[in-house]
Each structure stands twice: as C-alpha cells, then as structure tokens.
mmCIF file of C-alpha atoms in Angstrom:
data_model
loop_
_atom_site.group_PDB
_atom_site.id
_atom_site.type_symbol
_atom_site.label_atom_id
_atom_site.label_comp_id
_atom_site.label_asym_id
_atom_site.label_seq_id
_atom_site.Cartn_x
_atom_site.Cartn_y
_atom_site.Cartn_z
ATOM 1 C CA UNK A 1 -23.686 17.182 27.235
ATOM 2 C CA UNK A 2 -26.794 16.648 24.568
ATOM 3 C CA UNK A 3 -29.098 13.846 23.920
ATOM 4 C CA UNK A 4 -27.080 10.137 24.059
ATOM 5 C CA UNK A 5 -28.977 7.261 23.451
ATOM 6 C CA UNK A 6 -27.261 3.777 22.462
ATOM 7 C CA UNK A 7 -24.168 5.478 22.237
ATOM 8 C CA UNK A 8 -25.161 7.847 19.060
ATOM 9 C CA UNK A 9 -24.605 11.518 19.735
ATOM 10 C CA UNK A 10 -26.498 13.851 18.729
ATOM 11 C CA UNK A 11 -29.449 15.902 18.332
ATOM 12 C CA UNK A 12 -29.600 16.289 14.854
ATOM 13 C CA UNK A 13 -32.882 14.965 12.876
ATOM 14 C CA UNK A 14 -30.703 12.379 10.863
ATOM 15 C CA UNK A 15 -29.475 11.154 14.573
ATOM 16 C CA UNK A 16 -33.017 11.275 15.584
ATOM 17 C CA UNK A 17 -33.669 9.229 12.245
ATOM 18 C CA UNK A 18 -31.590 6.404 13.484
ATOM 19 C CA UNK A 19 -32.258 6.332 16.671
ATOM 20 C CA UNK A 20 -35.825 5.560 15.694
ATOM 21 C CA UNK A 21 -34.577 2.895 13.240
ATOM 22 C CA UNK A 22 -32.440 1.480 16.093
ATOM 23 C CA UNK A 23 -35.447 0.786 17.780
ATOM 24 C CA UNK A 24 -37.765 -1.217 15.133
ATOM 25 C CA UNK A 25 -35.104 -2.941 14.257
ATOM 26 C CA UNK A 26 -34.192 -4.304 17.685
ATOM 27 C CA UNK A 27 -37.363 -5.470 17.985
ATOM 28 C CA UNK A 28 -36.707 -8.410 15.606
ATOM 29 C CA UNK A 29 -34.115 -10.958 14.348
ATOM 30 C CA UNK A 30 -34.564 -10.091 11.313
ATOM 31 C CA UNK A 31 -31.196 -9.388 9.014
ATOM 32 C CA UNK A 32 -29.796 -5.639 8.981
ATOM 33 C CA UNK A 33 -27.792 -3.952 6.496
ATOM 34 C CA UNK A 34 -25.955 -0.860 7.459
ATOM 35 C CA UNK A 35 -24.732 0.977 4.611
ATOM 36 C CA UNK A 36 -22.524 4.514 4.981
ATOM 37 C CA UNK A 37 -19.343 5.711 4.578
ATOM 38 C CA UNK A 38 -16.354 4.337 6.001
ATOM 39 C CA UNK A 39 -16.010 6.261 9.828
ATOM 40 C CA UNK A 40 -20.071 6.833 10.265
ATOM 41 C CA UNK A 41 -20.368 4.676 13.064
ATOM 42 C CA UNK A 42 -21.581 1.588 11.548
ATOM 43 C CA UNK A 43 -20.736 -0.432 14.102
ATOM 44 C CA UNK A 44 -21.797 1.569 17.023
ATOM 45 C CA UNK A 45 -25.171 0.937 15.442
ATOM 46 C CA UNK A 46 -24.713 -2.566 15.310
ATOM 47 C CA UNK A 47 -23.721 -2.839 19.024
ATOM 48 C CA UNK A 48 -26.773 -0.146 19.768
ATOM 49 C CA UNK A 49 -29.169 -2.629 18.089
ATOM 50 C CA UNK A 50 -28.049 -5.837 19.876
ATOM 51 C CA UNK A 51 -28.092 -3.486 23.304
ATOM 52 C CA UNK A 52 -31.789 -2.694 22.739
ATOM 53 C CA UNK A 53 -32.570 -6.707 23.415
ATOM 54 C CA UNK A 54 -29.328 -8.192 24.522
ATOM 55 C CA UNK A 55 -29.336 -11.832 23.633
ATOM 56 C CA UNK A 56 -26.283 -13.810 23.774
ATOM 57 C CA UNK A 57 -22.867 -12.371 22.877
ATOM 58 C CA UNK A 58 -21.941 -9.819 20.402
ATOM 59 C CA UNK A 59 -19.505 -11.062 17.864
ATOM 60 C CA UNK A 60 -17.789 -8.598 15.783
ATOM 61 C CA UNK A 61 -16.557 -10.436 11.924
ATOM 62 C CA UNK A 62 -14.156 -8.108 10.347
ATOM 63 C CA UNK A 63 -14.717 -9.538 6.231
ATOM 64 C CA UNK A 64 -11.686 -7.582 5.221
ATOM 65 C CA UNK A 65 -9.237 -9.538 7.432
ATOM 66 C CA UNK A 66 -10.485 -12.381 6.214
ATOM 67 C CA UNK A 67 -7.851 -14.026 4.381
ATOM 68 C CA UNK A 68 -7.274 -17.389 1.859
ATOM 69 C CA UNK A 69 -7.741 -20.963 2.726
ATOM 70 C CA UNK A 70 -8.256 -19.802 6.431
ATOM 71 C CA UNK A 71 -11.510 -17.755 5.951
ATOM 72 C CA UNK A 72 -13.311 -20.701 5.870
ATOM 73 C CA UNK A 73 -12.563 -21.905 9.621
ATOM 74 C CA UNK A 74 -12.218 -18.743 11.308
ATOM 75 C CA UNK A 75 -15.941 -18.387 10.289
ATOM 76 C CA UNK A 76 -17.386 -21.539 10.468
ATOM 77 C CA UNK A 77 -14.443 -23.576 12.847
ATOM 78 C CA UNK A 78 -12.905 -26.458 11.802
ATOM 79 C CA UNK A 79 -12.407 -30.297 13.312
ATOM 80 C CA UNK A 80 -8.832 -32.024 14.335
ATOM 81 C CA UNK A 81 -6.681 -32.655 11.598
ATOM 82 C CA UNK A 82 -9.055 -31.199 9.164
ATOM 83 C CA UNK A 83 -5.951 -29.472 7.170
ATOM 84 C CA UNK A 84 -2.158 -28.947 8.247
ATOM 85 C CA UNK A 85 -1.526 -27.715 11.484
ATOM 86 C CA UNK A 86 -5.752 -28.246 12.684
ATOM 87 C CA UNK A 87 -3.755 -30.377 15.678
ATOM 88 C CA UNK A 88 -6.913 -29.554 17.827
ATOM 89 C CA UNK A 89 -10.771 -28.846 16.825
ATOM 90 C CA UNK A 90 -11.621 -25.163 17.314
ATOM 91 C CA UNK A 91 -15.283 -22.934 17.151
ATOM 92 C CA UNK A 92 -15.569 -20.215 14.582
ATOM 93 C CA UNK A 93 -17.154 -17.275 15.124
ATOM 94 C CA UNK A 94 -20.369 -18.005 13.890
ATOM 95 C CA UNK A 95 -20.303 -20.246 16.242
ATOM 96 C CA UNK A 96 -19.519 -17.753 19.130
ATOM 97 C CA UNK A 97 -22.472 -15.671 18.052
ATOM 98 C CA UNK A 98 -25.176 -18.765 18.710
ATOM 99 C CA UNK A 99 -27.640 -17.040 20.287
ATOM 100 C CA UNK A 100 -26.737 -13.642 20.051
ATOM 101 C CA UNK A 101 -25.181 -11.216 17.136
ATOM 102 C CA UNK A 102 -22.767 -11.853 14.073
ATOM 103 C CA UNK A 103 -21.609 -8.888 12.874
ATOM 104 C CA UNK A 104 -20.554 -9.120 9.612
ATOM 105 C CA UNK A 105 -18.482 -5.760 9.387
ATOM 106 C CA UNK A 106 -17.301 -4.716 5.547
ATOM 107 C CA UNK A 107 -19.432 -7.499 3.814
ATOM 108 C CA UNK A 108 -18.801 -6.539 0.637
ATOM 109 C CA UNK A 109 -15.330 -7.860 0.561
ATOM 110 C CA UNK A 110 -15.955 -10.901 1.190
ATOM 111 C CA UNK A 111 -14.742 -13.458 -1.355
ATOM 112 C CA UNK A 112 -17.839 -15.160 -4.007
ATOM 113 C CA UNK A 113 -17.502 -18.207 -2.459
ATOM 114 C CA UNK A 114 -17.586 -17.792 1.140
ATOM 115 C CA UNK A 115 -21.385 -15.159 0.192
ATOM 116 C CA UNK A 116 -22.555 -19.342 -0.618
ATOM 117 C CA UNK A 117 -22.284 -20.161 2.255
ATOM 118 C CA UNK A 118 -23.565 -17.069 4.259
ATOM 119 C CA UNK A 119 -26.451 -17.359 2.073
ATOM 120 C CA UNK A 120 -26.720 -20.944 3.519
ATOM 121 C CA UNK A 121 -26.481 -19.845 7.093
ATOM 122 C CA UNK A 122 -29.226 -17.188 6.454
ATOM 123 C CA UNK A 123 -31.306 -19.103 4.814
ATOM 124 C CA UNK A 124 -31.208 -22.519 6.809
ATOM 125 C CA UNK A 125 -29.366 -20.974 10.078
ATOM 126 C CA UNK A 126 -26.948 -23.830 9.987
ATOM 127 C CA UNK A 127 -23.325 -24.684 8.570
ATOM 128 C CA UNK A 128 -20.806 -27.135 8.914
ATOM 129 C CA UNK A 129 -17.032 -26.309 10.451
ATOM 130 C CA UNK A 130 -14.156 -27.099 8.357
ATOM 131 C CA UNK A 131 -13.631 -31.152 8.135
ATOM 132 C CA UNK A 132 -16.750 -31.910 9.093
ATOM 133 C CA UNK A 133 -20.338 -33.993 7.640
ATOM 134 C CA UNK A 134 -22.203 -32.424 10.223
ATOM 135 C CA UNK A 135 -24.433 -29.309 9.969
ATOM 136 C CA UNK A 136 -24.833 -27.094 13.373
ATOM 137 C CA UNK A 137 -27.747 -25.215 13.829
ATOM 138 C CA UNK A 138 -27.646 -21.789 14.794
ATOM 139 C CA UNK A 139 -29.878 -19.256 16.294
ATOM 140 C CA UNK A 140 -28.528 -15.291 15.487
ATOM 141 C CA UNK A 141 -29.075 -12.219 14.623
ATOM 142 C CA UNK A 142 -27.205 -11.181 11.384
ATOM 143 C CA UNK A 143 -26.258 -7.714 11.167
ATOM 144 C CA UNK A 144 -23.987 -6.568 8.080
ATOM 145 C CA UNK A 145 -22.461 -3.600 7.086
ATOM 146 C CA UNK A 146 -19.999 -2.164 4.252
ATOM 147 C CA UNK A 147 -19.463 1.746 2.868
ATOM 148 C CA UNK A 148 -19.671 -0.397 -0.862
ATOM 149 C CA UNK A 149 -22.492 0.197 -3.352
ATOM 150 C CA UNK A 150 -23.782 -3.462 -3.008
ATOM 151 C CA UNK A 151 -26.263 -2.414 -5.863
ATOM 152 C CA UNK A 152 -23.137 -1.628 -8.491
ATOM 153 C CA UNK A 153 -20.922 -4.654 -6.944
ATOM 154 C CA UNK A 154 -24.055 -7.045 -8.041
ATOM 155 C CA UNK A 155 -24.531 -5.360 -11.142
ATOM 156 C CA UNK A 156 -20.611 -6.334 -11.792
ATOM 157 C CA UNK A 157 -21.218 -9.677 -10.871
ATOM 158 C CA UNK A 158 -19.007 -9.533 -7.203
ATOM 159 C CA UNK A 159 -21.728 -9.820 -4.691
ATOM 160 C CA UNK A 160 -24.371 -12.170 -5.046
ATOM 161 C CA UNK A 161 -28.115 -10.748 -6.275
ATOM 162 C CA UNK A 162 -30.092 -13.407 -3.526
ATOM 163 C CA UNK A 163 -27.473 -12.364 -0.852
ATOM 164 C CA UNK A 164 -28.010 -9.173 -1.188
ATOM 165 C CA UNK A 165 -31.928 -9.588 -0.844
ATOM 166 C CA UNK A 166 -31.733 -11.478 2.300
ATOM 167 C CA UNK A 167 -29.525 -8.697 3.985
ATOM 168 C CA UNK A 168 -31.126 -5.788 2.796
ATOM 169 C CA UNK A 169 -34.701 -7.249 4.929
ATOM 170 C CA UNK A 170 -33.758 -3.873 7.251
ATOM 171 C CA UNK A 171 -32.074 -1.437 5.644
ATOM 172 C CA UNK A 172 -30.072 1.187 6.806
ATOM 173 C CA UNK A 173 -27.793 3.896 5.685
ATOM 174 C CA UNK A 174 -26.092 6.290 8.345
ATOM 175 C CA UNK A 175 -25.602 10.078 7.343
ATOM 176 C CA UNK A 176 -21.748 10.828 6.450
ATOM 177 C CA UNK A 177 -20.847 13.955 9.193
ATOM 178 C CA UNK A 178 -20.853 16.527 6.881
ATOM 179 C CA UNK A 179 -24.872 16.330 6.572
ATOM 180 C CA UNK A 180 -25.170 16.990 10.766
ATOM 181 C CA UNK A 181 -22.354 19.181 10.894
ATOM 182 C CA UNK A 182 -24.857 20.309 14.443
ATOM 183 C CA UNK A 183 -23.684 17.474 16.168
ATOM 184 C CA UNK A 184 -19.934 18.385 16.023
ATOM 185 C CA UNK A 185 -19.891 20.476 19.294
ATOM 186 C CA UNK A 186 -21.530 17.670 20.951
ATOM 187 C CA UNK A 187 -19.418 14.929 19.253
ATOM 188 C CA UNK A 188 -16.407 16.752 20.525
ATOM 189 C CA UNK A 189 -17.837 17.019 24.273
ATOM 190 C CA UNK A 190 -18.428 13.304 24.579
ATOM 191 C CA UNK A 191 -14.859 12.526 22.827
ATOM 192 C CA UNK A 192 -12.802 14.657 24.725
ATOM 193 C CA UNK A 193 -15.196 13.148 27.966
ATOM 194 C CA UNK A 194 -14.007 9.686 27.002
ATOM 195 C CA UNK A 195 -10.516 10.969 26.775
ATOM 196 C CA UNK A 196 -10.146 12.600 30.134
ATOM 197 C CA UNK A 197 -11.877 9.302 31.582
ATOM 198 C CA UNK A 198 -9.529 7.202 29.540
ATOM 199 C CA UNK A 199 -6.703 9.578 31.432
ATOM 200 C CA UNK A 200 -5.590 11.803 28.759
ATOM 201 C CA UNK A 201 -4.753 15.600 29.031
ATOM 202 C CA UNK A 202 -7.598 17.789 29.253
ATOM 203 C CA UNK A 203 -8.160 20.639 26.755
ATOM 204 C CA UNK A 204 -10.767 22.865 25.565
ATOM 205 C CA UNK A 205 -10.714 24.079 21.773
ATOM 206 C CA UNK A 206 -10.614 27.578 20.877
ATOM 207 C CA UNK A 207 -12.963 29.425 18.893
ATOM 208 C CA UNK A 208 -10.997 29.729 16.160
ATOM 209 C CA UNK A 209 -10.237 25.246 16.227
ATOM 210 C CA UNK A 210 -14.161 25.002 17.016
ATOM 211 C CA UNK A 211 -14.961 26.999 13.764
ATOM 212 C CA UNK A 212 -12.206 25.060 11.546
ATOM 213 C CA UNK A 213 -14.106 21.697 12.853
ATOM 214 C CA UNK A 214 -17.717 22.863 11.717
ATOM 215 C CA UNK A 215 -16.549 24.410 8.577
ATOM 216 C CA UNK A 216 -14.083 21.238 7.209
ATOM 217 C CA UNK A 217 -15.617 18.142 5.747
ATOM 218 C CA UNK A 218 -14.337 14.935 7.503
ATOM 219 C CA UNK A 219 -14.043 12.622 5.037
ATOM 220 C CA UNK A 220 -13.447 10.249 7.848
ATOM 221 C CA UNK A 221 -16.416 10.841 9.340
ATOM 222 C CA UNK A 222 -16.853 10.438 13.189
ATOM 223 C CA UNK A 223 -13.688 8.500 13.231
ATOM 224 C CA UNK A 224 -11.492 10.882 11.908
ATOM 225 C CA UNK A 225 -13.121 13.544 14.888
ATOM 226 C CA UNK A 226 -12.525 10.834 17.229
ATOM 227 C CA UNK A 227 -9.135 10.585 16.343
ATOM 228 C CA UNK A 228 -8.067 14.224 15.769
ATOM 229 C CA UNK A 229 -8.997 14.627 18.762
ATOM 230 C CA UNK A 230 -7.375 11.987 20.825
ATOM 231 C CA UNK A 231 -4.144 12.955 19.105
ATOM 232 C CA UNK A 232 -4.640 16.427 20.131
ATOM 233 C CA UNK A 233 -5.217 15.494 23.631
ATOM 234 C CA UNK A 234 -2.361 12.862 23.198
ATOM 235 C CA UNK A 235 -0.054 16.319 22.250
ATOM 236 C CA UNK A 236 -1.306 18.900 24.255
ATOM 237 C CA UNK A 237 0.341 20.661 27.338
ATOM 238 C CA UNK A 238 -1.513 23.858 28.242
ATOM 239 C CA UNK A 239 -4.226 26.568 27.555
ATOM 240 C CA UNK A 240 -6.789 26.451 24.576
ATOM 241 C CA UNK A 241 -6.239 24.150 21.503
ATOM 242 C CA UNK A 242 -4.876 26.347 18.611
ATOM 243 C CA UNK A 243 -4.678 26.095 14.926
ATOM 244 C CA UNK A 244 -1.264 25.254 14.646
ATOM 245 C CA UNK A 245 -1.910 21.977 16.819
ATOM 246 C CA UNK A 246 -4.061 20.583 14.406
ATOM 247 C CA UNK A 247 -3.794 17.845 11.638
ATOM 248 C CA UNK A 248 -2.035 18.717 8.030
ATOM 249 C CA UNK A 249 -5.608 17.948 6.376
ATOM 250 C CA UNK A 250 -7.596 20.205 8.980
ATOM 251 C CA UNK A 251 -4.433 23.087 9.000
ATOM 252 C CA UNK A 252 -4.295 22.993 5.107
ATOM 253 C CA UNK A 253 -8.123 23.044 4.523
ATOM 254 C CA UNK A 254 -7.770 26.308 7.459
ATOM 255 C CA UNK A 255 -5.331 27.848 5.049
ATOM 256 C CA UNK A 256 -7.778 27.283 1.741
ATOM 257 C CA UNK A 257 -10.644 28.922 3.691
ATOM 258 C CA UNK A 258 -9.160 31.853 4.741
ATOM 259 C CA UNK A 259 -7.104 32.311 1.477
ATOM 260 C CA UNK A 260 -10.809 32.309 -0.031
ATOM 261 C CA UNK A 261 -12.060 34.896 1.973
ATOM 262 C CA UNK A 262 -8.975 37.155 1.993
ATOM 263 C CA UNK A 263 -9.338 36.816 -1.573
ATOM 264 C CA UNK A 264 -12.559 37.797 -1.896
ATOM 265 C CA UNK A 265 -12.397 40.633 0.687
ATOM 266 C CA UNK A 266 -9.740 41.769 -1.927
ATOM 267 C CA UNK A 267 -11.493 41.453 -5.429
ATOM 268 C CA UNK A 268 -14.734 42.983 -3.408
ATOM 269 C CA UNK A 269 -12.677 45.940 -2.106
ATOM 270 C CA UNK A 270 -11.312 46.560 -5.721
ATOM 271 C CA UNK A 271 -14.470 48.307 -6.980
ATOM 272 C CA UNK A 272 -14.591 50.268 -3.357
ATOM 273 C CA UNK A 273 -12.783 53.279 -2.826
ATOM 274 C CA UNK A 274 -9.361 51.907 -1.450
ATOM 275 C CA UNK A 275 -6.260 52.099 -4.148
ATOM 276 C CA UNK A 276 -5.111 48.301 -3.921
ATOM 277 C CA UNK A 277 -3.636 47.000 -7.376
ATOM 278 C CA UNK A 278 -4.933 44.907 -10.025
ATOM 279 C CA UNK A 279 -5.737 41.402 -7.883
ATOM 280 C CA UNK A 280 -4.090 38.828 -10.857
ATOM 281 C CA UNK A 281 -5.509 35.786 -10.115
ATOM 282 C CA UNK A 282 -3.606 33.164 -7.714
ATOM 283 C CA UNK A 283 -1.303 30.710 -10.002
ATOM 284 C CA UNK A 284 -1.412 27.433 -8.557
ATOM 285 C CA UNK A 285 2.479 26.968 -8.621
ATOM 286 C CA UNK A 286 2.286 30.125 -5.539
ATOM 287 C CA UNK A 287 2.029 28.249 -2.382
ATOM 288 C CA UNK A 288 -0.917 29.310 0.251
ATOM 289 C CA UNK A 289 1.553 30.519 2.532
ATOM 290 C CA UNK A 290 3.203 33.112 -0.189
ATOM 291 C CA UNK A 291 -0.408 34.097 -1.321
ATOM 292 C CA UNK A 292 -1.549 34.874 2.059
ATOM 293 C CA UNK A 293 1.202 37.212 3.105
ATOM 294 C CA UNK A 294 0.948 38.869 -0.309
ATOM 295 C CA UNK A 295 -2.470 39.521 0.532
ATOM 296 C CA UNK A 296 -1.747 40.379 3.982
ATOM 297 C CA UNK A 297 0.716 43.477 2.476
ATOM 298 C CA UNK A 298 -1.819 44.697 0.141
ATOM 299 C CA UNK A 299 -4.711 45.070 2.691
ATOM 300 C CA UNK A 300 -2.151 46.613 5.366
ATOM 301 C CA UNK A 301 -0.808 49.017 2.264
ATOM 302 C CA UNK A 302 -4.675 49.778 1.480
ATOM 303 C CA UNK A 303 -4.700 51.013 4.835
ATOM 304 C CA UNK A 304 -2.091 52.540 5.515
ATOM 305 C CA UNK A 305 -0.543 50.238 7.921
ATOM 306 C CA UNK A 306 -3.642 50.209 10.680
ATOM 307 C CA UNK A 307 -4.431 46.625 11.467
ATOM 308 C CA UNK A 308 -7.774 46.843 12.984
ATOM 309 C CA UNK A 309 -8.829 48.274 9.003
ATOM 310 C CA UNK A 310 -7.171 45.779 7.556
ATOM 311 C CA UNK A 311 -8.229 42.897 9.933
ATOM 312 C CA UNK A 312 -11.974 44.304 9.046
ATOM 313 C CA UNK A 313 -11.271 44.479 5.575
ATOM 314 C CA UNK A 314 -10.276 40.840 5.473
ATOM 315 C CA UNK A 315 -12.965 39.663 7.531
ATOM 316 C CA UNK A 316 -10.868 38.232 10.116
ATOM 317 C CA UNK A 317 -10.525 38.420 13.360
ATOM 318 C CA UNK A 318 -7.428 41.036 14.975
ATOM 319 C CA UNK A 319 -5.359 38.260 16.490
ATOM 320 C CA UNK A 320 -5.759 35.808 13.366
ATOM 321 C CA UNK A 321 -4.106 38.552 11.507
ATOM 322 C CA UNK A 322 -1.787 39.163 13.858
ATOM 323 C CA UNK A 323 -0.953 35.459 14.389
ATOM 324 C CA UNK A 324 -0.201 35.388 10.519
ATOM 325 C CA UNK A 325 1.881 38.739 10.439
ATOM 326 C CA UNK A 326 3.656 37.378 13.051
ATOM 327 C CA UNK A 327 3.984 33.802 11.144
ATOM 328 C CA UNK A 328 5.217 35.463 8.120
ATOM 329 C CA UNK A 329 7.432 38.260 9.402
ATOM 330 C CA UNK A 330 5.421 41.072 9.001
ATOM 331 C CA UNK A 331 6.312 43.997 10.619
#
C-alpha cells in the first residue's frame, strides 16, 4: 500500500499538493474554503485539517439538508417555546463545534438569509439561538466547502460578495480523479482494505477491470470508486473481478472503448493488404453490441477464420475476443 497521510491516498503530485496545503492550513484558525467537484474528497480534507491540531469536536453541517423555518435552530439552537413544538431548549450545531470545527459542507446552497448570519458568526464569532436576546460567543474553526462556482453564484446575486471574502482567507480546490488517474491502483488497494476490514468478500480485479478503471473518467470522483467497488465486493462470489460484474456506466464506457479501437484497427487495416469491405461509418441507431459483432465477422473473414490474426488485428487481447465471440454467438 502507497503513501497515506491524513487519510488522502496517493502519490500523485496533486495529492502531494494537498497534503502540503493540509498542513499550513492546520496551522491556523483561519477560515478554509474547499472547492472541487462533487466526490473529490472534500470532506476527508476537512477532517484531515482538524486531525493535524485536534481541538474540540468535529462537527459536520450538511447546507443542503438544511430545510425552511427549521434551518435557523438546527444551526444556531433555539430556547423553550421559542416556536410550536420548541417544548424544551436545545444546542445547534454551531454550538457543538465551540471549540473545535464547523464544517459547513455544500455552502453554496445555503439560503441568502441564513449567509447574514454566518457572516455574523465569522465576523464577531458569536450568534444568538432561536428565541433568544442573548448572543453566545464562540471559538471555531470554520471550514466550508461546495463543488459550486461561488465566483458565478455572486456574480448572479445568490451568494453574498463579503461572505465569500471571509471564506476564501485559505483557499483550496481538490483535483477531480481524472487529473491523478496514478492514484487509482492505490485508491483501489486501500478501498477494497477497508472493505475486507469492514467484513466484505475479498476480491482482486483483473487486468482487464484494472485497465477499464484507469482508462474511464469517474465523474463521481473518489466516491463513485469507493462505491463501485463496495458493490462489487457486496456481489462477488469467486475468482478475479470481470467485466461483466461491473456498473452499466463503467460496462457501457468498456463497450465505447473497444468499439473505438476495433474500429480503428478496421479503417487502418483498409489501406493494408487484407480484402475487408468498405467500413460505412457506424449509424447511431446500430447498438454497440450489433456493431461489435459485425466487426468481430469482418476481422475473422479478413483472416480467414484464425483468431489469434484477428485478435492481433483488433488489438485485443485472445480471450477478450473470445469472451465476445462467445457473448455474441460466434462460432
């Protein structure tokens, strides 16, 4: 298993990037912003940078579940009988966080009127619960994050210009997966680690899998490794991890890559010396599936039937091609 340090893994120079930044900014109580796509491990971050000088508790603030007329007191608490149904006085989170870290996870939707008031408790480090004259003083660390362009949602006039400034004192944005595409094989060591610990099957993927991971783009980022791969674990019974166990996004994007590069094996070995027809380009009402095995039958015509030529002239592998002749009834 590579380099793991505050929970990032990795070895990759944007990793290393963070991992520096993780350390500066721990150093401080100054506010963070984390800025990335959603599934890039903002909040491993967060939890890395109140690790690196652990004061008080941790306190995770989802803004998107924030909802209505109860925003208000789950952040800030509220006193007895402050509204209907307050029958007893309750903390808020902020509140929880005295002394340690709020994390304010997804800032950017919260609502115009609640960014007052975190503006308040930046500025002042105090608010006042629900029902109450009295202002608290706090002492925290604010941490935010959000995979919004806060830039464009001030420009449009839904997050506030001066809250924005006093977040953004420590900047940071984390590297969507597809830019360290070198830390997959280590990504799927530690999450397939955490899964046997957490008592799921164990499983190793094949070569074939392994490639498929480095060559798709995970638009989910880490997260959407993390949880291919605890569903895989969650399905497996035996023996390597094959294609045909993976997710519809990772199976389908399989299918486009190889469709490419039987494709282009074909148009390439047009202008060689073996008598395959006209290639007419591939209509987008064919489905993969049809296109394949059509291309399958002309490179095992070209050749008159001898797999290893055609495997080589498709530039794949024997038992990928015959894994597909078998799929599609190829004799």
């Amino acid at each position: 298993m590579g380099h793991c340090v505050h929970s990032l893994v990795g070895q990759s120079p944007e990793i290393a990037q963070i991992r520096r930044l993780i350390d500066k900014a721990s150093r401080n109580r100054l506010p963070v912003l984390l800025l990335g796509e959603s599934g890039t491990g903002k909040e491993v971050v967060a939890r890395a940078i109140h690790a690196a000088s652990p004061q008080g508790r941790f306190v995770p603030i989802d803004c998107g579940s924030l909802v209505g007329t109860l925003m208000e007191s789950e952040l800030f608490g509220h006193t007895k009988g402050s509204f209907s149904g307050a029958a007893e006085s309750k903390k808020g989170l902020v509140e929880l966080a005295d002394g340690g870290t709020a994390f304010f996870d997804e800032i950017g939707d919260l609502p115009l009127e609640m960014q007052v008031k975190l503006l308040r408790l930046i500025q002042e480090s105090e608010f006042r619960a629900v029902g109450s004259l009295q202002w608290y003083k706090v002492d925290l660390r604010i941490i935010a994050a959000t995979h919004r362009d806060l830039k464009a949602e001030v420009a449009a006039g839904r997050f506030r210009q001066d809250l924005y400034f006093r977040l953004n004192v420590f900047g940071m944005r984390l590297p969507p997966l597809r830019h360290h595409k070198e830390d997959i094989p280590l990504l799927v060591d530690h999450f397939l680690h955490a899964g046997r610990t957490a008592g799921l099957p164990e499983f190793q993927p094949s070569r074939e899998v392994m490639e498929t991971f480095l060559s798709y783009d995970w638009p989910g980022n880490v997260r959407e490794l993390k949880h291919c791969l605890d569903r895989l674990s969650a399905m497996h019974s035996e023996g390597a991890m094959q294609i045909a166990d993976l997710p519809s996004p990772l199976q389908y994007h399989c299918s486009a890559t190889e469709l490419g590069q039987l494709s282009g094996a074909l148009e390439r070995e047009q202008h060689g010396n073996l008598p395959i027809a006209e290639l007419a380009p591939v209509s987008p009402v064919i489905s993969f599936r049809e296109s394949e095995r059509e291309m399958i039958g002309r490179a095992l015509a070209a050749t008159g039937g001898e797999r290893g030529k055609a495997a080589e002239l498709l530039r794949i592998g024997r038992t990928t091609l015959y894994r597909k002749m078998k799929q599609y009834g190829i004799g």
